[in-house]
PDB file of C-alpha atoms in Angstrom:
ATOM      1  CA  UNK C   1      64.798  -8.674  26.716  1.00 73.00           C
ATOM      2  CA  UNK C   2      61.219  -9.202  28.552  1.00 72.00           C
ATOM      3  CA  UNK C   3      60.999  -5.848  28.823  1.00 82.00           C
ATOM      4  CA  UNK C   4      61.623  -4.696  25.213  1.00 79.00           C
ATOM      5  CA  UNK C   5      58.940  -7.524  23.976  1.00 80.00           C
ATOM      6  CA  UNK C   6      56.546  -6.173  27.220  1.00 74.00           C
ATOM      7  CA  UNK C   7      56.933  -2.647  25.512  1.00 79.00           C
ATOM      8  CA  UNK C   8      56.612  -3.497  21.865  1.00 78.00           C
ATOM      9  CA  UNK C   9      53.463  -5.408  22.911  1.00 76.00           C
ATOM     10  CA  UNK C  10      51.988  -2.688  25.247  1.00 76.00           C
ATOM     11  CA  UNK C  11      52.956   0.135  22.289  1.00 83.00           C
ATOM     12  CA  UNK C  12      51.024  -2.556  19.481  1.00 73.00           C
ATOM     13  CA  UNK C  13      48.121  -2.549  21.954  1.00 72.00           C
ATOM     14  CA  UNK C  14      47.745   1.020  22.307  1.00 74.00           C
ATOM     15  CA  UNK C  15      47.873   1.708  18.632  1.00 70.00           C
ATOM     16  CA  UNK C  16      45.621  -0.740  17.633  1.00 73.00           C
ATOM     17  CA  UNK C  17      43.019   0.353  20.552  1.00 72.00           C
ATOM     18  CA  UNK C  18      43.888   4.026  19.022  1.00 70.00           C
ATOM     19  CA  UNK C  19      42.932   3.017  15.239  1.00 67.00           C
ATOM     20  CA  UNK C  20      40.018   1.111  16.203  1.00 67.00           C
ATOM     21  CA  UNK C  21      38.826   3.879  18.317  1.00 65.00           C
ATOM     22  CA  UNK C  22      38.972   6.241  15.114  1.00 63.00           C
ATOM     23  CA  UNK C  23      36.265   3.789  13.279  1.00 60.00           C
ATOM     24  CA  UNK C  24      33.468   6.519  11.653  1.00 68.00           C
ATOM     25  CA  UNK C  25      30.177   5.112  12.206  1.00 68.00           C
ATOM     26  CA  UNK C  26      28.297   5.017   9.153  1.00 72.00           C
ATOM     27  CA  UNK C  27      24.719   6.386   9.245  1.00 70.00           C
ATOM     28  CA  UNK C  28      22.151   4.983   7.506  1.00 74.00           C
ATOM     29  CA  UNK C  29      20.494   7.353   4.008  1.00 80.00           C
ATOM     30  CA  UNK C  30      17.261   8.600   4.911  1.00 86.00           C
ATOM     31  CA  UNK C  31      14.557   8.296   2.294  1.00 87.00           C
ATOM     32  CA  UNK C  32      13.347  10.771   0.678  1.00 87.00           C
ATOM     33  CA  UNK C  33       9.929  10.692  -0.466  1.00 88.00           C
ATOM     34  CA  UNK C  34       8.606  12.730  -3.857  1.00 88.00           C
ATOM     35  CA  UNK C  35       6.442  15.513  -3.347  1.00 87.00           C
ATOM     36  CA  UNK C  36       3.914  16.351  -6.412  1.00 86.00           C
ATOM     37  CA  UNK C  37       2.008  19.763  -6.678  1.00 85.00           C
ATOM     38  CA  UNK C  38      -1.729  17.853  -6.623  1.00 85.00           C
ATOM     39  CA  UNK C  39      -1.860  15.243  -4.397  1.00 87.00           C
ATOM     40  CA  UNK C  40      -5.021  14.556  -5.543  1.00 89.00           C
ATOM     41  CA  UNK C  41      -5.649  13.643  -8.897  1.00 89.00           C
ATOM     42  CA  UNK C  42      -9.062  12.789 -10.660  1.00 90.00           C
ATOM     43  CA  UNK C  43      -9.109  10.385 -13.687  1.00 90.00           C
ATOM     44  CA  UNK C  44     -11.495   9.212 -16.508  1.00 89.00           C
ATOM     45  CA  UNK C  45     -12.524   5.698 -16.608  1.00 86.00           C
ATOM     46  CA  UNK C  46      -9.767   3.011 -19.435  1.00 87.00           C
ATOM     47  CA  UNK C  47      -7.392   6.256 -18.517  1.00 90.00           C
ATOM     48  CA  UNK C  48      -3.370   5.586 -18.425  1.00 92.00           C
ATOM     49  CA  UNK C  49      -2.057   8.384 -15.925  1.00 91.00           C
ATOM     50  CA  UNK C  50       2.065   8.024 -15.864  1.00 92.00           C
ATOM     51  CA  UNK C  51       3.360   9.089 -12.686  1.00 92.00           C
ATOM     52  CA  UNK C  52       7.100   9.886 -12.732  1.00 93.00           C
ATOM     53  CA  UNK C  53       9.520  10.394  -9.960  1.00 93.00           C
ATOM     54  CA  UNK C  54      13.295  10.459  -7.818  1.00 92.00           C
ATOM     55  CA  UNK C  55      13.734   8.215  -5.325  1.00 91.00           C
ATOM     56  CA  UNK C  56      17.055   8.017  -3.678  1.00 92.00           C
ATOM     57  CA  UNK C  57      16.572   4.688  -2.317  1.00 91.00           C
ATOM     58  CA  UNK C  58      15.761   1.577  -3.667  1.00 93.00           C
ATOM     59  CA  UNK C  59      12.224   0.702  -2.602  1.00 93.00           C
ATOM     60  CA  UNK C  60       8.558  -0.548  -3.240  1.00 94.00           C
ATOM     61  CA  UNK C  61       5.811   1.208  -5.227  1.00 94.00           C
ATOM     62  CA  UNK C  62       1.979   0.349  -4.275  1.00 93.00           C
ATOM     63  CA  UNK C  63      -1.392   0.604  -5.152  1.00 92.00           C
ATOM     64  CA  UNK C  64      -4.108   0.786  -2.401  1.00 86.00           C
ATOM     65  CA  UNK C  65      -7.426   1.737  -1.446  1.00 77.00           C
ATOM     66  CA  UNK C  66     -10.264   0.048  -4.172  1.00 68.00           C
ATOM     67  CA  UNK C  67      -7.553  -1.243  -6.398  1.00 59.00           C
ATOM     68  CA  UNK C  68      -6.732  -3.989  -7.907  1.00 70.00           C
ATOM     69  CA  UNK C  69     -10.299  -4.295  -9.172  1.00 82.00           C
ATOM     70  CA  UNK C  70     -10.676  -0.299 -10.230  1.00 86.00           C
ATOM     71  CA  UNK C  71      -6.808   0.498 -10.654  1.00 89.00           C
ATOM     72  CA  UNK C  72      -3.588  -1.229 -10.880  1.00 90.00           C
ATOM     73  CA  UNK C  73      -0.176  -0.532 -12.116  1.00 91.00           C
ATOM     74  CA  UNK C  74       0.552  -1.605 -15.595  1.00 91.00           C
ATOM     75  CA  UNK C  75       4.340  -3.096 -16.712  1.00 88.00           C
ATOM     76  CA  UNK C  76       3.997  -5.047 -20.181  1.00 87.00           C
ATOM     77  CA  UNK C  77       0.307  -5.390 -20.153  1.00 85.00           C
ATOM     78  CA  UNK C  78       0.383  -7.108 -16.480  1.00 87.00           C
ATOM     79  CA  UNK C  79      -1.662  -5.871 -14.145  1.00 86.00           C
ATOM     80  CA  UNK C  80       0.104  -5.728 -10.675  1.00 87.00           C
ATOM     81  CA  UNK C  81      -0.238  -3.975  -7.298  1.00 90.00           C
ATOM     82  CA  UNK C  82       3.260  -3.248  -6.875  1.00 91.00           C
ATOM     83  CA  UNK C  83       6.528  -2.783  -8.283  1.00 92.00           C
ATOM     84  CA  UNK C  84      10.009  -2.522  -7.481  1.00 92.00           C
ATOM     85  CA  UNK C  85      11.613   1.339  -7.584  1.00 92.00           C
ATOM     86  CA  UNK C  86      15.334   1.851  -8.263  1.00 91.00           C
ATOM     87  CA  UNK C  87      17.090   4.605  -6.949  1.00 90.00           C
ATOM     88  CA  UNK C  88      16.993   8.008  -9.518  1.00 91.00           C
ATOM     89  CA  UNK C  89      14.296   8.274 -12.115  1.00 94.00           C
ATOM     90  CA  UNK C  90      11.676   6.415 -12.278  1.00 92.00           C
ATOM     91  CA  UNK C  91       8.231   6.148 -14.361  1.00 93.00           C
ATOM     92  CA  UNK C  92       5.211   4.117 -13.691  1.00 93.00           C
ATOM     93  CA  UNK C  93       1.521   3.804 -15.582  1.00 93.00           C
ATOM     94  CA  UNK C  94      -1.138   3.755 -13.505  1.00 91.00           C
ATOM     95  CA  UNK C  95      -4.297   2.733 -15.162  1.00 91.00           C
ATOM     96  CA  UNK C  96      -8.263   2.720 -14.391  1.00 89.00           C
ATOM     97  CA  UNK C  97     -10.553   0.283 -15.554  1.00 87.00           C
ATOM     98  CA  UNK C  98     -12.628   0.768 -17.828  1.00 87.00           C
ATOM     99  CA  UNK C  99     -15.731  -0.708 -16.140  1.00 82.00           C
ATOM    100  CA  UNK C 100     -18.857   1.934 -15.832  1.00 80.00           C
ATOM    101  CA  UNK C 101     -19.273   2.352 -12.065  1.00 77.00           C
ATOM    102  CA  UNK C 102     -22.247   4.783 -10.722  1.00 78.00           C
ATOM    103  CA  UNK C 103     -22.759   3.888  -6.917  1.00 79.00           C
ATOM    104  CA  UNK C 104     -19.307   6.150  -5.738  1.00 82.00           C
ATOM    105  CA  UNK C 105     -15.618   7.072  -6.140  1.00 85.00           C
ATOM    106  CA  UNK C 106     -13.034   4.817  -6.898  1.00 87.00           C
ATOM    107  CA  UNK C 107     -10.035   5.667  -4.914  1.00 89.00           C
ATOM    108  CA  UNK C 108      -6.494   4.800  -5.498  1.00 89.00           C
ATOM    109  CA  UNK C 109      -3.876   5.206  -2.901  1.00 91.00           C
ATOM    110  CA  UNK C 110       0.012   5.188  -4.344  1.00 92.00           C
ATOM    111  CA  UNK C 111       2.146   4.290  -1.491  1.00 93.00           C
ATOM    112  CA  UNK C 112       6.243   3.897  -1.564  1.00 93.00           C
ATOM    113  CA  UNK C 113       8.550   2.110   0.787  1.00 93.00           C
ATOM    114  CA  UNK C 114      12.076   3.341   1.022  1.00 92.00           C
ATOM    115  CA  UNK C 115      14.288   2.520   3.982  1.00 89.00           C
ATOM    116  CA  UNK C 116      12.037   0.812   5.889  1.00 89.00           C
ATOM    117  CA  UNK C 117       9.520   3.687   5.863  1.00 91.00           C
ATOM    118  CA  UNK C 118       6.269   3.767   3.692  1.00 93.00           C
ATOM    119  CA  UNK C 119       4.464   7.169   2.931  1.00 93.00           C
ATOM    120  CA  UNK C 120       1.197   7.800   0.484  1.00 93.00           C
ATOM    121  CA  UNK C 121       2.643   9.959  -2.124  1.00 92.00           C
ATOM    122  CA  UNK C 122      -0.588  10.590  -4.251  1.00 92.00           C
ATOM    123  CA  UNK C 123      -3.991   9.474  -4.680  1.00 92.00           C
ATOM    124  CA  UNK C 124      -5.828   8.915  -7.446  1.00 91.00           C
ATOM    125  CA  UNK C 125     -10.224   9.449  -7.678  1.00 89.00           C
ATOM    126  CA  UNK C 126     -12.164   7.660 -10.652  1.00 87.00           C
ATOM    127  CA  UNK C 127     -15.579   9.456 -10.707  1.00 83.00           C
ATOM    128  CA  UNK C 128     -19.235   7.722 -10.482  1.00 79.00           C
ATOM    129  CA  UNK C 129     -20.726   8.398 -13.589  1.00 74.00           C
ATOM    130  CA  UNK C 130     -23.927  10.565 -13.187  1.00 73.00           C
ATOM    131  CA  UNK C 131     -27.083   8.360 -13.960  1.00 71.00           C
ATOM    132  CA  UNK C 132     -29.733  10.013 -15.918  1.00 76.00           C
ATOM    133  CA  UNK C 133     -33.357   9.644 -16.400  1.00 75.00           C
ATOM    134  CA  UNK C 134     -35.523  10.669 -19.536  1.00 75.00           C
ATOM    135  CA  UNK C 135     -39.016  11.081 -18.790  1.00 73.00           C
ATOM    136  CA  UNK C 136     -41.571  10.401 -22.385  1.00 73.00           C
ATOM    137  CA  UNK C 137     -45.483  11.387 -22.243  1.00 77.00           C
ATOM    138  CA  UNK C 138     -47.674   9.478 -24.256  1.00 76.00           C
ATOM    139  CA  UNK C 139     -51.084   9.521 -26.215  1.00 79.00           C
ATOM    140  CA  UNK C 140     -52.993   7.953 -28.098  1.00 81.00           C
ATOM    141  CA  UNK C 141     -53.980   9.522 -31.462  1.00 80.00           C
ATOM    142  CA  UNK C 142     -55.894   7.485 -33.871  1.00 82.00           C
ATOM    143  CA  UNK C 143     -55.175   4.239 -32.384  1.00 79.00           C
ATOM    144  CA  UNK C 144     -50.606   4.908 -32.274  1.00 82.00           C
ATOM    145  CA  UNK C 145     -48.754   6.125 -29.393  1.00 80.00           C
ATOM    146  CA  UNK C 146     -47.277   9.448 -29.627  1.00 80.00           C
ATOM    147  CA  UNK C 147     -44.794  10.438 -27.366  1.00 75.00           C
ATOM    148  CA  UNK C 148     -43.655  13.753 -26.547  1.00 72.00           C
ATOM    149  CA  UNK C 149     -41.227  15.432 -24.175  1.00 62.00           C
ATOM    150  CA  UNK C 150     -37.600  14.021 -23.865  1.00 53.00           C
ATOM    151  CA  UNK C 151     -35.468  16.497 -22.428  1.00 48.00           C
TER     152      UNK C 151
END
């Protein structure tokens, strides 16, 4: 009788040592980051640009570089730096102030974060606006300015 329990229990042993050993290890999805034609994109100043993308990973969606003064992602009117992404389609509204700027560039950086990995996926450039001078001669005829020139 020992030995019939001794080799039921050695026989459960072995099988369950055989099932466990069959266990697939289940990797971990890579993201996969969007790619977009122009990575570099240059806006007008109060412009809404919508950026739209896959992801297939949940993740993060940010706004770098000179933002959140000069850019910012818009969701109802709230200006934030980032925003959650689902996985599939998404679409975002990226949008520049409208504040005249004419020492340099504004740069935006859009960064996402998927699986523990971030990447920049496009950037963003709000132009200086040029600054312009007009140069006006004067005279005096018959006691009232005159001015010529302009252009």
């Amino acid at each position: 009788m020992k030995t019939k329990i001794f080799k039921f229990a050695a026989t459960l042993l072995c099988g369950m040592f055989a099932l466990a050993s069959c266990e697939q290890k289940i990797q971990p999805e890579l993201p996969v980051f969007p790619t977009f034609e122009e990575t570099t994109v240059f806006v007008e100043a109060g412009s809404a640009t919508t950026l739209e993308f896959e992801a297939n990973l949940d993740g993060v969606l940010s706004v770098t570089g000179d933002a959140p003064q000069w850019f910012w992602l818009d969701r109802d009117g709230d200006q934030l730096e980032n925003l959650p992404v689902n996985a599939g389609k998404n679409s975002f509204t990226i949008v520049a102030s409208e504040v005249e700027e004419f020492d340099s560039n504004r740069v935006c950086e859009v960064s996402l974060t998927m699986g523990g990995q971030t990447k920049k996926i496009i950037t963003y450039i709000r132009a200086a606006k040029n600054r312009t001078v007009a140069l006006y001669t004067a005279k005096v005829d018959d006691g009232e300015w005159v001015y010529e020139g302009g252009d």
